[in-house]
Amino acid sequence: MHDIAANLRSLKSRIPESVKIIAVSKTKPVNYILEAYNSGQRVFGENRVQEILRKKDLLPEDINWHMIGHLQSNKVKMIIPFIDMVQSVDSYKLLTSINQESNKINKITNCLLEIFIADEETKSGFAPDELYEAIESPDFDNLKNIRICGVMGMATFTDDKEKVRKEFRNLAGLFKDLKTKYFSDSLYFNEISMGMSGDYKIAVEEGSTMIRVGSLIFGERIKN
Ligand SMILES: *Cc1c(COP(=O)(O)O)cnc(C)c1O
């Protein structure tokens, strides 16, 4: 049994109105997405290019798709025409590909810088020092077809709530530092995307503006 509309309502009642919900629909069928859509949800997160391409043509056009999984540079051009935001920008090379493909179609693509905050090898993202290096590189300001809207991160998968809190606090601290040092003039650098089904409460307490929630809305995933 699942009741996606009720799950969404219940989630909304537990977070401030200002926090955006990204409904993570990876592995879930389009009828589940449509159910969420019909209850008002418009922003959905997916982590595989082929999967978004397949699903989006079967669903309403006013859905905002967020890419939240590792993106290979050679697949960038397939999603740029319709993607609302790439949350998982984890290298300077990827940033330049997104810029280049966006430029070709005269689009400015919203991006979040994914930062590695966990202590798991499996998670991706910029190490903080790599990030500063990327932003300070002389070419960075020439990337006119990307819009950096903030940061994204994933905490370690653990029951240790204090550890998770510390990682989220680090990410929020990094966001503030970047905002002060490099983006104080930007109208767009406002988002801290952190928190998933298991840790969104802590993330919101630590300043999250966007939570990426899958299983709590759509039910547990079989795999992935
Ligand atoms: C799958 C995934 C989520 C959502 O995970 P849940 O635990 O199902 O809420 C959030 N962010 C990223 C990057 C993911 O890959």
PDB file of C-alpha atoms and ligand atoms in Angstrom:
ATOM      1  CA  MET A   1       0.000   0.000   0.000  1.00  0.00           C
ATOM      2  CA  HIS A   2       1.148   3.477  -0.723  1.00  0.00           C
ATOM      3  CA  ASP A   3      -0.503   6.855  -0.426  1.00  0.00           C
ATOM      4  CA  ILE A   4       1.831   9.307  -2.026  1.00  0.00           C
ATOM      5  CA  ALA A   5      -0.381  12.357  -1.523  1.00  0.00           C
ATOM      6  CA  ALA A   6      -0.717  11.596   2.186  1.00  0.00           C
ATOM      7  CA  ASN A   7       3.028  11.028   2.529  1.00  0.00           C
ATOM      8  CA  LEU A   8       3.723  14.384   0.906  1.00  0.00           C
ATOM      9  CA  ARG A   9       1.199  16.144   3.121  1.00  0.00           C
ATOM     10  CA  SER A  10       2.676  14.601   6.208  1.00  0.00           C
ATOM     11  CA  LEU A  11       6.223  15.548   5.175  1.00  0.00           C
ATOM     12  CA  LYS A  12       5.157  19.129   4.467  1.00  0.00           C
ATOM     13  CA  SER A  13       3.546  19.446   7.870  1.00  0.00           C
ATOM     14  CA  ARG A  14       6.878  18.644   9.492  1.00  0.00           C
ATOM     15  CA  ILE A  15       9.090  21.219   7.767  1.00  0.00           C
ATOM     16  CA  PRO A  16       8.961  25.001   7.425  1.00  0.00           C
ATOM     17  CA  GLU A  17       7.111  26.229   4.337  1.00  0.00           C
ATOM     18  CA  SER A  18      10.279  27.820   2.989  1.00  0.00           C
ATOM     19  CA  VAL A  19      12.057  24.458   2.626  1.00  0.00           C
ATOM     20  CA  LYS A  20      11.606  23.004  -0.868  1.00  0.00           C
ATOM     21  CA  ILE A  21      10.891  19.330  -1.353  1.00  0.00           C
ATOM     22  CA  ILE A  22      12.607  17.520  -4.216  1.00  0.00           C
ATOM     23  CA  ALA A  23      10.654  14.286  -4.693  1.00  0.00           C
ATOM     24  CA  VAL A  24      13.271  11.684  -5.570  1.00  0.00           C
ATOM     25  CA  SER A  25      11.546   9.353  -8.009  1.00  0.00           C
ATOM     26  CA  LYS A  26      14.478   7.209  -9.163  1.00  0.00           C
ATOM     27  CA  THR A  27      13.460   3.561  -9.802  1.00  0.00           C
ATOM     28  CA  LYS A  28       9.785   4.484  -9.336  1.00  0.00           C
ATOM     29  CA  PRO A  29       7.229   4.154 -12.147  1.00  0.00           C
ATOM     30  CA  VAL A  30       5.669   7.148 -13.870  1.00  0.00           C
ATOM     31  CA  ASN A  31       2.241   6.535 -12.329  1.00  0.00           C
ATOM     32  CA  TYR A  32       3.793   7.187  -8.897  1.00  0.00           C
ATOM     33  CA  ILE A  33       5.235  10.444 -10.184  1.00  0.00           C
ATOM     34  CA  LEU A  34       1.875  11.396 -11.621  1.00  0.00           C
ATOM     35  CA  GLU A  35       0.233  10.733  -8.280  1.00  0.00           C
ATOM     36  CA  ALA A  36       2.629  13.137  -6.596  1.00  0.00           C
ATOM     37  CA  TYR A  37       2.134  15.620  -9.444  1.00  0.00           C
ATOM     38  CA  ASN A  38      -1.637  15.485  -9.027  1.00  0.00           C
ATOM     39  CA  SER A  39      -1.248  16.363  -5.369  1.00  0.00           C
ATOM     40  CA  GLY A  40       0.718  19.467  -6.338  1.00  0.00           C
ATOM     41  CA  GLN A  41       4.354  18.355  -6.394  1.00  0.00           C
ATOM     42  CA  ARG A  42       6.308  19.823  -9.311  1.00  0.00           C
ATOM     43  CA  VAL A  43       9.983  19.186  -8.581  1.00  0.00           C
ATOM     44  CA  PHE A  44      11.385  15.689  -9.041  1.00  0.00           C
ATOM     45  CA  GLY A  45      14.900  14.330  -8.653  1.00  0.00           C
ATOM     46  CA  GLU A  46      16.431  11.534 -10.704  1.00  0.00           C
ATOM     47  CA  ASN A  47      19.963  10.145 -10.753  1.00  0.00           C
ATOM     48  CA  ARG A  48      20.238   8.471 -14.164  1.00  0.00           C
ATOM     49  CA  VAL A  49      20.175  10.187 -17.533  1.00  0.00           C
ATOM     50  CA  GLN A  50      18.462   7.330 -19.402  1.00  0.00           C
ATOM     51  CA  GLU A  51      15.784   7.111 -16.744  1.00  0.00           C
ATOM     52  CA  ILE A  52      14.892  10.816 -16.845  1.00  0.00           C
ATOM     53  CA  LEU A  53      14.821  10.772 -20.649  1.00  0.00           C
ATOM     54  CA  ARG A  54      12.442   7.829 -20.657  1.00  0.00           C
ATOM     55  CA  LYS A  55      10.143   9.212 -17.964  1.00  0.00           C
ATOM     56  CA  LYS A  56       9.918  12.851 -18.915  1.00  0.00           C
ATOM     57  CA  ASP A  57       8.224  12.216 -22.266  1.00  0.00           C
ATOM     58  CA  LEU A  58       5.451  10.325 -20.502  1.00  0.00           C
ATOM     59  CA  LEU A  59       4.762  13.063 -17.972  1.00  0.00           C
ATOM     60  CA  PRO A  60       3.462  16.660 -17.887  1.00  0.00           C
ATOM     61  CA  GLU A  61       5.788  19.243 -19.356  1.00  0.00           C
ATOM     62  CA  ASP A  62       5.697  21.584 -16.399  1.00  0.00           C
ATOM     63  CA  ILE A  63       7.581  19.168 -14.164  1.00  0.00           C
ATOM     64  CA  ASN A  64      10.904  20.564 -12.962  1.00  0.00           C
ATOM     65  CA  TRP A  65      13.552  17.858 -13.232  1.00  0.00           C
ATOM     66  CA  HIS A  66      16.604  17.969 -11.009  1.00  0.00           C
ATOM     67  CA  MET A  67      19.599  15.787 -11.782  1.00  0.00           C
ATOM     68  CA  ILE A  68      20.921  14.544  -8.436  1.00  0.00           C
ATOM     69  CA  GLY A  69      23.262  11.715  -9.467  1.00  0.00           C
ATOM     70  CA  HIS A  70      26.750  11.606 -10.895  1.00  0.00           C
ATOM     71  CA  LEU A  71      26.675  12.998 -14.420  1.00  0.00           C
ATOM     72  CA  GLN A  72      29.193  12.057 -17.096  1.00  0.00           C
ATOM     73  CA  SER A  73      30.325  14.905 -19.307  1.00  0.00           C
ATOM     74  CA  ASN A  74      29.402  13.007 -22.465  1.00  0.00           C
ATOM     75  CA  LYS A  75      25.764  12.773 -21.353  1.00  0.00           C
ATOM     76  CA  VAL A  76      25.351  16.443 -20.500  1.00  0.00           C
ATOM     77  CA  LYS A  77      23.957  17.441 -23.866  1.00  0.00           C
ATOM     78  CA  MET A  78      21.064  14.985 -23.571  1.00  0.00           C
ATOM     79  CA  ILE A  79      19.595  16.637 -20.489  1.00  0.00           C
ATOM     80  CA  ILE A  80      20.476  20.314 -20.875  1.00  0.00           C
ATOM     81  CA  PRO A  81      17.480  21.178 -23.089  1.00  0.00           C
ATOM     82  CA  PHE A  82      14.958  20.352 -20.351  1.00  0.00           C
ATOM     83  CA  ILE A  83      16.741  20.038 -17.005  1.00  0.00           C
ATOM     84  CA  ASP A  84      15.786  22.640 -14.406  1.00  0.00           C
ATOM     85  CA  MET A  85      18.820  22.112 -12.189  1.00  0.00           C
ATOM     86  CA  VAL A  86      21.926  19.951 -12.011  1.00  0.00           C
ATOM     87  CA  GLN A  87      22.462  19.454  -8.280  1.00  0.00           C
ATOM     88  CA  SER A  88      25.365  17.063  -8.655  1.00  0.00           C
ATOM     89  CA  VAL A  89      28.098  19.184 -10.213  1.00  0.00           C
ATOM     90  CA  ASP A  90      31.183  17.480  -8.824  1.00  0.00           C
ATOM     91  CA  SER A  91      34.035  18.688 -11.048  1.00  0.00           C
ATOM     92  CA  TYR A  92      35.237  21.739 -12.915  1.00  0.00           C
ATOM     93  CA  LYS A  93      35.225  19.694 -16.101  1.00  0.00           C
ATOM     94  CA  LEU A  94      31.524  18.964 -15.694  1.00  0.00           C
ATOM     95  CA  LEU A  95      30.844  22.634 -15.061  1.00  0.00           C
ATOM     96  CA  THR A  96      32.546  23.544 -18.330  1.00  0.00           C
ATOM     97  CA  SER A  97      30.578  20.878 -20.253  1.00  0.00           C
ATOM     98  CA  ILE A  98      27.307  22.148 -18.825  1.00  0.00           C
ATOM     99  CA  ASN A  99      28.322  25.675 -19.764  1.00  0.00           C
ATOM    100  CA  GLN A 100      29.249  24.660 -23.299  1.00  0.00           C
ATOM    101  CA  GLU A 101      26.071  22.678 -24.017  1.00  0.00           C
ATOM    102  CA  SER A 102      23.908  25.390 -22.460  1.00  0.00           C
ATOM    103  CA  ASN A 103      25.616  28.006 -24.581  1.00  0.00           C
ATOM    104  CA  LYS A 104      24.793  26.053 -27.747  1.00  0.00           C
ATOM    105  CA  ILE A 105      21.080  26.349 -27.073  1.00  0.00           C
ATOM    106  CA  ASN A 106      21.208  29.777 -25.485  1.00  0.00           C
ATOM    107  CA  LYS A 107      20.219  28.584 -22.054  1.00  0.00           C
ATOM    108  CA  ILE A 108      21.463  29.364 -18.572  1.00  0.00           C
ATOM    109  CA  THR A 109      21.479  26.195 -16.489  1.00  0.00           C
ATOM    110  CA  ASN A 110      20.980  26.217 -12.736  1.00  0.00           C
ATOM    111  CA  CYS A 111      23.688  24.286 -10.894  1.00  0.00           C
ATOM    112  CA  LEU A 112      24.552  23.310  -7.353  1.00  0.00           C
ATOM    113  CA  LEU A 113      28.128  22.513  -6.387  1.00  0.00           C
ATOM    114  CA  GLU A 114      28.158  19.062  -4.822  1.00  0.00           C
ATOM    115  CA  ILE A 115      30.534  18.970  -1.909  1.00  0.00           C
ATOM    116  CA  PHE A 116      31.987  15.870  -0.321  1.00  0.00           C
ATOM    117  CA  ILE A 117      31.139  16.067   3.387  1.00  0.00           C
ATOM    118  CA  ALA A 118      30.851  12.396   4.387  1.00  0.00           C
ATOM    119  CA  ASP A 119      33.570   9.941   5.257  1.00  0.00           C
ATOM    120  CA  GLU A 120      32.447   7.331   2.739  1.00  0.00           C
ATOM    121  CA  GLU A 121      34.528   6.716  -0.347  1.00  0.00           C
ATOM    122  CA  THR A 122      31.389   5.914  -2.328  1.00  0.00           C
ATOM    123  CA  LYS A 123      30.010   9.446  -2.154  1.00  0.00           C
ATOM    124  CA  SER A 124      31.105  12.007  -4.691  1.00  0.00           C
ATOM    125  CA  GLY A 125      31.585  15.752  -4.788  1.00  0.00           C
ATOM    126  CA  PHE A 126      34.262  18.411  -4.669  1.00  0.00           C
ATOM    127  CA  ALA A 127      36.648  18.255  -1.753  1.00  0.00           C
ATOM    128  CA  PRO A 128      36.484  21.732  -0.186  1.00  0.00           C
ATOM    129  CA  ASP A 129      39.979  22.716  -1.349  1.00  0.00           C
ATOM    130  CA  GLU A 130      39.232  21.556  -4.925  1.00  0.00           C
ATOM    131  CA  LEU A 131      36.153  23.700  -4.856  1.00  0.00           C
ATOM    132  CA  TYR A 132      37.993  26.875  -3.907  1.00  0.00           C
ATOM    133  CA  GLU A 133      40.558  26.094  -6.578  1.00  0.00           C
ATOM    134  CA  ALA A 134      37.812  25.705  -9.201  1.00  0.00           C
ATOM    135  CA  ILE A 135      36.086  28.941  -8.267  1.00  0.00           C
ATOM    136  CA  GLU A 136      39.345  30.849  -8.271  1.00  0.00           C
ATOM    137  CA  SER A 137      40.443  29.521 -11.628  1.00  0.00           C
ATOM    138  CA  PRO A 138      40.753  32.391 -14.125  1.00  0.00           C
ATOM    139  CA  ASP A 139      38.162  30.876 -16.466  1.00  0.00           C
ATOM    140  CA  PHE A 140      35.453  30.545 -13.885  1.00  0.00           C
ATOM    141  CA  ASP A 141      33.963  33.959 -14.540  1.00  0.00           C
ATOM    142  CA  ASN A 142      33.721  33.176 -18.253  1.00  0.00           C
ATOM    143  CA  LEU A 143      31.202  30.426 -17.649  1.00  0.00           C
ATOM    144  CA  LYS A 144      28.274  32.633 -18.588  1.00  0.00           C
ATOM    145  CA  ASN A 145      25.761  29.874 -19.259  1.00  0.00           C
ATOM    146  CA  ILE A 146      25.712  28.392 -15.801  1.00  0.00           C
ATOM    147  CA  ARG A 147      24.089  29.866 -12.752  1.00  0.00           C
ATOM    148  CA  ILE A 148      25.512  28.656  -9.458  1.00  0.00           C
ATOM    149  CA  CYS A 149      22.567  28.497  -7.062  1.00  0.00           C
ATOM    150  CA  GLY A 150      24.292  27.000  -4.027  1.00  0.00           C
ATOM    151  CA  VAL A 151      25.630  23.739  -2.681  1.00  0.00           C
ATOM    152  CA  MET A 152      24.529  20.132  -2.281  1.00  0.00           C
ATOM    153  CA  GLY A 153      25.805  17.385  -0.030  1.00  0.00           C
ATOM    154  CA  MET A 154      25.100  13.979   1.407  1.00  0.00           C
ATOM    155  CA  ALA A 155      25.903  12.955   4.956  1.00  0.00           C
ATOM    156  CA  THR A 156      27.435   9.636   5.932  1.00  0.00           C
ATOM    157  CA  PHE A 157      24.919   6.796   6.109  1.00  0.00           C
ATOM    158  CA  THR A 158      25.001   6.116   9.847  1.00  0.00           C
ATOM    159  CA  ASP A 159      22.813   6.004  12.950  1.00  0.00           C
ATOM    160  CA  ASP A 160      25.179   8.451  14.625  1.00  0.00           C
ATOM    161  CA  LYS A 161      23.008  11.574  14.553  1.00  0.00           C
ATOM    162  CA  GLU A 162      25.721  13.826  15.936  1.00  0.00           C
ATOM    163  CA  LYS A 163      28.045  12.829  13.123  1.00  0.00           C
ATOM    164  CA  VAL A 164      25.348  13.584  10.542  1.00  0.00           C
ATOM    165  CA  ARG A 165      24.628  16.914  12.215  1.00  0.00           C
ATOM    166  CA  LYS A 166      28.295  17.839  12.191  1.00  0.00           C
ATOM    167  CA  GLU A 167      28.554  17.082   8.454  1.00  0.00           C
ATOM    168  CA  PHE A 168      25.486  19.175   7.638  1.00  0.00           C
ATOM    169  CA  ARG A 169      26.839  21.980   9.799  1.00  0.00           C
ATOM    170  CA  ASN A 170      30.104  21.839   7.850  1.00  0.00           C
ATOM    171  CA  LEU A 171      28.214  22.145   4.585  1.00  0.00           C
ATOM    172  CA  ALA A 172      26.178  25.100   5.828  1.00  0.00           C
ATOM    173  CA  GLY A 173      29.416  26.729   7.019  1.00  0.00           C
ATOM    174  CA  LEU A 174      31.013  26.225   3.620  1.00  0.00           C
ATOM    175  CA  PHE A 175      27.965  27.719   1.945  1.00  0.00           C
ATOM    176  CA  LYS A 176      28.261  30.842   4.104  1.00  0.00           C
ATOM    177  CA  ASP A 177      31.944  31.162   3.419  1.00  0.00           C
ATOM    178  CA  LEU A 178      31.454  30.819  -0.353  1.00  0.00           C
ATOM    179  CA  LYS A 179      28.604  33.297  -0.269  1.00  0.00           C
ATOM    180  CA  THR A 180      30.715  35.866   1.548  1.00  0.00           C
ATOM    181  CA  LYS A 181      33.882  35.345  -0.476  1.00  0.00           C
ATOM    182  CA  TYR A 182      32.592  34.819  -4.013  1.00  0.00           C
ATOM    183  CA  PHE A 183      28.840  35.172  -4.359  1.00  0.00           C
ATOM    184  CA  SER A 184      27.899  38.172  -2.247  1.00  0.00           C
ATOM    185  CA  ASP A 185      26.631  39.943  -5.374  1.00  0.00           C
ATOM    186  CA  SER A 186      24.663  36.970  -6.652  1.00  0.00           C
ATOM    187  CA  LEU A 187      20.888  37.003  -6.439  1.00  0.00           C
ATOM    188  CA  TYR A 188      20.878  33.250  -6.977  1.00  0.00           C
ATOM    189  CA  PHE A 189      23.395  31.717  -4.583  1.00  0.00           C
ATOM    190  CA  ASN A 190      20.833  30.801  -1.932  1.00  0.00           C
ATOM    191  CA  GLU A 191      20.375  27.046  -1.770  1.00  0.00           C
ATOM    192  CA  ILE A 192      21.718  24.418   0.578  1.00  0.00           C
ATOM    193  CA  SER A 193      20.446  21.069  -0.681  1.00  0.00           C
ATOM    194  CA  MET A 194      20.846  18.567   2.140  1.00  0.00           C
ATOM    195  CA  GLY A 195      18.697  15.981   3.871  1.00  0.00           C
ATOM    196  CA  MET A 196      17.083  12.750   2.652  1.00  0.00           C
ATOM    197  CA  SER A 197      14.383  10.476   4.095  1.00  0.00           C
ATOM    198  CA  GLY A 198      16.515   9.384   7.039  1.00  0.00           C
ATOM    199  CA  ASP A 199      18.108  12.681   7.988  1.00  0.00           C
ATOM    200  CA  TYR A 200      15.991  15.552   6.658  1.00  0.00           C
ATOM    201  CA  LYS A 201      14.985  16.741  10.144  1.00  0.00           C
ATOM    202  CA  ILE A 202      18.590  17.283  11.184  1.00  0.00           C
ATOM    203  CA  ALA A 203      19.338  18.882   7.798  1.00  0.00           C
ATOM    204  CA  VAL A 204      16.475  21.360   8.203  1.00  0.00           C
ATOM    205  CA  GLU A 205      17.646  22.213  11.720  1.00  0.00           C
ATOM    206  CA  GLU A 206      21.086  22.924  10.267  1.00  0.00           C
ATOM    207  CA  GLY A 207      19.795  25.267   7.569  1.00  0.00           C
ATOM    208  CA  SER A 208      18.759  23.145   4.592  1.00  0.00           C
ATOM    209  CA  THR A 209      16.673  24.979   1.981  1.00  0.00           C
ATOM    210  CA  MET A 210      16.021  21.898  -0.195  1.00  0.00           C
ATOM    211  CA  ILE A 211      15.479  18.351   0.961  1.00  0.00           C
ATOM    212  CA  ARG A 212      15.732  15.431  -1.460  1.00  0.00           C
ATOM    213  CA  VAL A 213      13.279  12.817  -0.285  1.00  0.00           C
ATOM    214  CA  GLY A 214      12.514   9.509  -1.998  1.00  0.00           C
ATOM    215  CA  SER A 215      11.481   6.547   0.136  1.00  0.00           C
ATOM    216  CA  LEU A 216       9.455   8.569   2.606  1.00  0.00           C
ATOM    217  CA  ILE A 217       7.233   9.757  -0.254  1.00  0.00           C
ATOM    218  CA  PHE A 218       7.209   6.824  -2.666  1.00  0.00           C
ATOM    219  CA  GLY A 219       8.057   3.872  -0.403  1.00  0.00           C
ATOM    220  CA  GLU A 220      11.274   1.911  -0.066  1.00  0.00           C
ATOM    221  CA  ARG A 221      13.268   1.179  -3.197  1.00  0.00           C
ATOM    222  CA  ILE A 222      13.961  -2.452  -4.069  1.00  0.00           C
ATOM    223  CA  LYS A 223      17.427  -1.673  -5.355  1.00  0.00           C
ATOM    224  CA  ASN A 224      19.670   1.318  -6.080  1.00  0.00           C
TER     225      ASN A 224
HETATM  226  C1  LIG B   1      18.325   8.493  -3.663  1.00  0.00           C
HETATM  227  C2  LIG B   1      18.794   9.827  -3.291  1.00  0.00           C
HETATM  228  C3  LIG B   1      18.077  10.623  -2.389  1.00  0.00           C
HETATM  229  C4  LIG B   1      16.804  10.186  -1.693  1.00  0.00           C
HETATM  230  O1  LIG B   1      16.999   9.094  -0.858  1.00  0.00           O
HETATM  231  P1  LIG B   1      15.878   8.596   0.178  1.00  0.00           P
HETATM  232  O2  LIG B   1      16.656   7.997   1.272  1.00  0.00           O
HETATM  233  O3  LIG B   1      15.047   7.594  -0.574  1.00  0.00           O
HETATM  234  O4  LIG B   1      15.082   9.762   0.600  1.00  0.00           O
HETATM  235  C5  LIG B   1      18.561  11.903  -2.130  1.00  0.00           C
HETATM  236  N1  LIG B   1      19.677  12.368  -2.714  1.00  0.00           N
HETATM  237  C6  LIG B   1      20.382  11.640  -3.583  1.00  0.00           C
HETATM  238  C7  LIG B   1      21.598  12.227  -4.197  1.00  0.00           C
HETATM  239  C8  LIG B   1      19.965  10.351  -3.907  1.00  0.00           C
HETATM  240  O5  LIG B   1      20.691   9.632  -4.771  1.00  0.00           O
END
